[in-house]
Amino acid sequence: MKVSRVASVFAAALAAGLIFLPLWWVFASSLRPGNSFVENLTPLSWRAFLPVGGSFANYEVLLDGDFARALLNSFLVAGVTVVLGLAVAVLAAYALAVLNFPGRGYVFVFVILVSMVPFDAIAIPLSGLFSTWRLSDSYAGLILPALANGFAIFVLRQFFLGVPQELLDAAEVDGLGRFGTLLRIVLPLSKPALIGAGLMLFLSQWQAYLWPLLIGTSPGKQLAPIALANLSNLYSVDLGQILAGSFVLSAVPMVLLLFFQRQYTESLSTSGMRG
Amino acid sequence: MPTMSPRRWRDARLAVLLLAPAVLGMVAMRVVPAVSAFAESFNHLSLRTGVKEFVGFENYAYLLGSGEFHAVLGTTLLFNLVLNPVIVVLSTALALLLAQRLPAVGLWRSLIFVPAAVPGSVTALIWSTAMQPDGLLNALFAAIGLPKQPFLTSSGQALGSIGLMLAWGAIGYWMLFVVAGLKDIPQAVYEAALIDGAGWWRRLTAITLPLLRRPMAFVLVAGTVGSFLAFAPVQILTKGGPDGSTNLLMYDVYANAYQVGDLGVAQAEVVLLMILMAVVVAIQFRVLREERS
């Protein structure tokens, strides 16, 4: 190997190590019961990074409490968002990609313009409207705003546009009809885009903080990030538990993204570069 | 318009049905709140009597004349002016490094991307634990002989500490876009440059960076929108303090709406936030376009 290549590998490994270190430290520390992870920090010992002799005590305490309920809520809200959000986006994207109707261009521009308004900017006025509409503190209130996801529509539309016209025409000749073509021809071909858009919808809910803070107000409706942030403000709670909760909330999207890295990256570059 | 064929009619009717859920959702969940913020920003709602009255531009006049709001604006602009260029430079540097063919490059790329999977509120909790007086950062500092730092508890370091958290969560994500941009550059351009004897630095400044302008511009604009909306670390960790040093615009809107209870002022602030973001994004597009021509 050339010297420059060795230097590049070294730099890449160093950057990756530095960026990943805090997360690894969170995992290692979460396996030290209570606040005992601090003991390995002054002075700094290798035990801070290698959880030899650790235990899952923090996880047990955490999952015995209200956090378990909040975690379940997070899975429920994100799961329903993926299913309903995909349904809404698939139908809209199919109409925009395949059907030929007057005003199609205008609808598409509307979708693009609206999705450029960042949700958090209008979350506070929307939360006021939701209390007027009696949607505060309900699952519907948590889920509804995430269903109007313009990026998901865009990603699916771009993918549907790539389905060969001959295939659509052949389906027509076979008498499949518009819905039959969508279900039997277009959707089975679109798995990468469905996975990418589904992940976008999942992450938009799993990572949300402001909206669930405004809407899921009673303890029974709290989502996990809110519950964890509230726990961290109680002085009676060990930091070890906070780290355990942080690791759980990070591990779920991490695993999903590792599995579906390719589809997710492709969707991102469709929505970002050409959007 | 020519008369529509029966098939086109069918398609048009079907399109209305298929688009209705998405379009209605976007109107109700995005357009209506934006319009309502605008409308409500001209009202004052008294929490004591519950009476709403039209006050014209009073809320805006109050904000623009308030020293506190000036401080919030100043903090937000300073934060963005420093953080966003840092994010663009770091994510581009990482992309240049990791778009090469290197041993285990997929692993390095994944490790750098992972923080983007962490929810923003969790990023805040992790870093606040690491920034405790006896936390990870001070332990690492002590190991190399540096003094303890106060981080979030000092008005001089708190804003920078929040910037560090946000950058950590963002650079791996934006790196992906720059990597995608790098892959779009035709290999033939580099081959031609090599034949002409162009060195590494010359290839970087004459080919790579100019051809990366689009993805870098995208990262700058989209990253700026994200940084303007920074909220979770402030709300969870500092509540705008110490001494207002981390009172960013989004947190101030939240505090005005939910703690001060002045909804009219909060809505006016939302409108100003949206205008400010639109102006910043427009300026960035403008500047980047001029550079291109």
Short mmCIF file of C-alpha atoms in Angstrom, two decimals, chain A residues 1 5 8-9 11-13 15-16 18-23 25-26 37-38 41-42 44 49 88 91-92 94-96 98-102 107 110-111 114-115 117-122 124-130 133 144-146 148-150 153 172 178-179 203 206-210 213-214 225 228-229 232-233 239 242-243 246-247 249-250 253-254 257-258 261 264-265 268-269 271-274, chain B residues 1 4 7-8 10-12 14-15 17-19 21-23 25-34 36-37 94 97-98 100-103 106-122 125-127 129-130 132 134-136 139-140 143 148 168 171 173 176-178 180-181 184 214-215 218 225 229 231-232 235-236 239 250 253-254 257-258 263 266-267 270 273-274 277 285:
data_model
loop_
_atom_site.label_atom_id
_atom_site.label_comp_id
_atom_site.label_asym_id
_atom_site.label_seq_id
_atom_site.Cartn_x
_atom_site.Cartn_y
_atom_site.Cartn_z
CA MET A 1 0.00 0.00 0.00
CA ARG A 5 -3.44 5.12 1.53
CA SER A 8 -6.16 7.63 4.81
CA VAL A 9 -7.05 4.39 6.57
CA ALA A 11 -7.46 8.98 9.52
CA ALA A 12 -10.71 7.16 8.72
CA ALA A 13 -10.30 4.80 11.67
CA ALA A 15 -12.44 9.76 12.91
CA ALA A 16 -14.76 6.77 13.20
CA LEU A 18 -13.71 9.44 17.98
CA ILE A 19 -17.26 9.83 16.69
CA PHE A 20 -18.38 6.42 17.88
CA LEU A 21 -16.61 6.59 21.26
CA PRO A 22 -19.33 8.49 23.20
CA LEU A 23 -21.96 5.97 22.15
CA TRP A 25 -19.06 4.65 26.39
CA VAL A 26 -22.82 5.01 26.95
CA PHE A 37 -19.70 4.05 36.06
CA VAL A 38 -18.27 7.29 37.46
CA LEU A 41 -13.56 7.92 35.12
CA THR A 42 -11.41 9.46 37.89
CA LEU A 44 -9.75 7.19 33.69
CA PHE A 49 -14.93 1.32 27.97
CA VAL A 88 -51.37 7.63 2.27
CA LEU A 91 -51.81 6.31 -3.10
CA ALA A 92 -50.71 9.91 -3.65
CA TYR A 94 -49.23 6.47 -7.64
CA ALA A 95 -51.65 9.16 -8.73
CA LEU A 96 -48.78 11.60 -9.33
CA VAL A 98 -49.03 7.03 -13.25
CA LEU A 99 -52.37 8.79 -13.68
CA ASN A 100 -52.74 11.46 -16.29
CA PHE A 101 -55.06 14.17 -15.02
CA PRO A 102 -55.34 17.96 -15.32
CA VAL A 107 -50.49 19.15 -6.97
CA PHE A 110 -47.89 21.88 -3.69
CA VAL A 111 -46.51 18.67 -2.15
CA VAL A 114 -45.41 22.14 1.76
CA SER A 115 -42.77 19.57 2.63
CA VAL A 117 -41.91 23.94 5.63
CA PRO A 118 -40.16 22.24 8.55
CA PHE A 119 -42.70 20.66 10.87
CA ASP A 120 -41.15 21.88 14.12
CA ALA A 121 -41.54 25.50 13.00
CA ILE A 122 -45.33 25.18 12.94
CA ILE A 124 -46.46 25.19 18.42
CA PRO A 125 -49.35 26.83 16.50
CA LEU A 126 -50.56 23.35 15.48
CA SER A 127 -50.61 22.20 19.09
CA GLY A 128 -52.95 25.10 19.87
CA LEU A 129 -55.25 23.99 17.03
CA PHE A 130 -55.10 20.37 18.24
CA TRP A 133 -59.93 20.05 17.81
CA LEU A 144 -51.76 12.52 12.56
CA PRO A 145 -49.11 15.18 11.82
CA ALA A 146 -46.55 12.56 10.79
CA ALA A 148 -48.59 14.18 5.94
CA ASN A 149 -45.03 13.36 4.87
CA GLY A 150 -44.17 14.98 1.56
CA ILE A 153 -44.59 10.83 -1.37
CA GLU A 172 -53.88 -2.82 -18.68
CA ARG A 178 -55.53 0.86 -11.99
CA PHE A 179 -55.71 -0.67 -8.50
CA LEU A 203 -37.52 7.81 12.22
CA TRP A 206 -38.99 7.72 16.87
CA GLN A 207 -36.71 10.76 16.94
CA ALA A 208 -39.44 13.36 17.57
CA TYR A 209 -39.25 15.38 20.74
CA LEU A 210 -41.04 18.73 20.41
CA LEU A 213 -43.76 17.05 24.40
CA LEU A 214 -46.61 19.34 23.33
CA PRO A 225 -37.87 10.31 24.66
CA LEU A 228 -36.46 9.65 29.60
CA ALA A 229 -35.93 13.42 29.58
CA SER A 232 -33.25 12.84 33.89
CA ASN A 233 -34.69 15.84 35.70
CA LEU A 239 -27.51 8.41 35.63
CA ILE A 242 -30.57 7.37 31.90
CA LEU A 243 -27.66 5.88 29.96
CA SER A 246 -30.44 6.34 25.96
CA PHE A 247 -28.89 3.17 24.63
CA LEU A 249 -33.63 4.49 22.22
CA SER A 250 -30.51 4.65 20.04
CA PRO A 253 -33.04 2.92 14.88
CA MET A 254 -29.39 1.83 14.67
CA LEU A 257 -30.57 1.48 9.64
CA LEU A 258 -27.84 -1.15 9.59
CA GLN A 261 -28.74 1.05 4.98
CA TYR A 264 -32.40 4.33 3.25
CA THR A 265 -29.39 5.98 1.61
CA LEU A 268 -32.24 10.10 1.07
CA SER A 269 -30.34 10.91 -2.06
CA SER A 271 -35.29 13.28 -1.75
CA GLY A 272 -32.25 15.46 -1.16
CA MET A 273 -30.39 15.91 -4.37
CA ARG A 274 -33.12 16.06 -6.90
CA MET B 1 -58.99 22.48 -23.28
CA MET B 4 -61.44 14.60 -22.11
CA ARG B 7 -60.50 7.09 -19.74
CA ARG B 8 -59.01 10.43 -18.79
CA ARG B 10 -61.85 8.00 -14.95
CA ASP B 11 -58.23 8.75 -14.19
CA ALA B 12 -59.04 12.25 -12.99
CA LEU B 14 -59.46 8.29 -9.33
CA ALA B 15 -56.65 10.82 -8.85
CA LEU B 17 -59.65 9.96 -4.49
CA LEU B 18 -56.05 8.83 -4.22
CA LEU B 19 -54.65 12.28 -3.52
CA PRO B 21 -55.83 11.86 2.14
CA ALA B 22 -52.36 13.26 1.45
CA VAL B 23 -53.47 16.69 0.29
CA GLY B 25 -53.47 16.00 5.60
CA MET B 26 -50.92 18.47 4.33
CA VAL B 27 -53.44 21.29 4.34
CA ALA B 28 -54.65 20.55 7.88
CA MET B 29 -51.27 19.70 9.40
CA ARG B 30 -49.00 22.19 7.63
CA VAL B 31 -50.85 24.98 5.83
CA VAL B 32 -53.60 25.66 8.40
CA PRO B 33 -51.18 26.04 11.37
CA ALA B 34 -48.91 28.35 9.35
CA SER B 36 -53.27 30.38 11.90
CA ALA B 37 -49.94 31.49 13.40
CA LEU B 94 -15.27 12.99 6.11
CA LEU B 97 -11.90 10.56 3.22
CA LEU B 98 -14.54 7.84 3.10
CA GLN B 100 -12.07 6.40 -1.32
CA ARG B 101 -11.56 2.67 -1.69
CA LEU B 102 -10.09 1.78 1.69
CA PRO B 103 -9.96 -1.41 3.76
CA GLY B 106 -18.05 0.37 5.10
CA LEU B 107 -17.36 -0.10 8.79
CA TRP B 108 -15.83 3.38 9.23
CA ARG B 109 -18.71 4.93 7.34
CA SER B 110 -21.30 3.12 9.46
CA LEU B 111 -19.59 4.11 12.72
CA ILE B 112 -19.59 7.75 11.62
CA PHE B 113 -23.22 7.59 10.51
CA VAL B 114 -24.50 5.95 13.70
CA PRO B 115 -24.96 9.18 15.73
CA ALA B 116 -27.53 10.27 13.12
CA ALA B 117 -29.71 7.38 14.28
CA VAL B 118 -29.73 8.68 17.84
CA PRO B 119 -32.81 10.80 18.61
CA GLY B 120 -31.91 14.46 19.27
CA SER B 121 -33.23 14.39 22.82
CA VAL B 122 -31.11 11.32 23.57
CA LEU B 125 -28.89 13.35 27.52
CA ILE B 126 -25.78 11.43 26.47
CA TRP B 127 -23.63 14.53 26.09
CA THR B 129 -23.76 12.98 31.12
CA ALA B 130 -20.42 13.06 29.32
CA GLN B 132 -20.67 16.38 33.93
CA ASP B 134 -16.79 13.95 36.69
CA GLY B 135 -17.97 12.80 33.23
CA LEU B 136 -16.23 11.32 30.22
CA ALA B 139 -11.84 12.38 32.45
CA LEU B 140 -10.28 12.44 28.96
CA ALA B 143 -5.80 12.02 31.17
CA LYS B 148 -11.66 20.51 34.19
CA TRP B 168 -22.00 15.19 16.46
CA ILE B 171 -22.14 15.34 10.34
CA TYR B 173 -25.93 12.23 8.13
CA LEU B 176 -23.94 10.68 3.06
CA PHE B 177 -25.17 13.43 0.73
CA VAL B 178 -21.65 14.58 -0.06
CA ALA B 180 -23.43 10.60 -3.12
CA GLY B 181 -22.31 13.84 -4.82
CA ASP B 184 -21.69 11.49 -9.42
CA ARG B 214 -24.60 21.36 -5.36
CA PRO B 215 -24.49 18.76 -2.59
CA PHE B 218 -27.87 21.41 -0.11
CA VAL B 225 -32.95 24.82 8.67
CA LEU B 229 -34.97 24.63 14.92
CA PHE B 231 -34.76 22.83 20.69
CA ALA B 232 -34.38 19.56 22.63
CA GLN B 235 -35.29 22.51 26.80
CA ILE B 236 -33.83 19.43 28.49
CA LYS B 239 -33.62 26.07 29.81
CA MET B 250 -37.24 27.88 19.15
CA VAL B 253 -41.12 30.57 21.30
CA TYR B 254 -41.87 27.55 23.48
CA ALA B 257 -46.27 30.04 24.60
CA TYR B 258 -46.17 27.60 27.50
CA LEU B 263 -49.74 33.14 22.82
CA ALA B 266 -45.36 33.36 20.60
CA GLN B 267 -47.27 33.24 17.28
CA VAL B 270 -43.19 31.79 14.93
CA LEU B 273 -38.86 32.54 12.69
CA MET B 274 -40.36 31.34 9.40
CA MET B 277 -35.46 30.99 7.85
CA PHE B 285 -29.24 30.08 -2.72
#
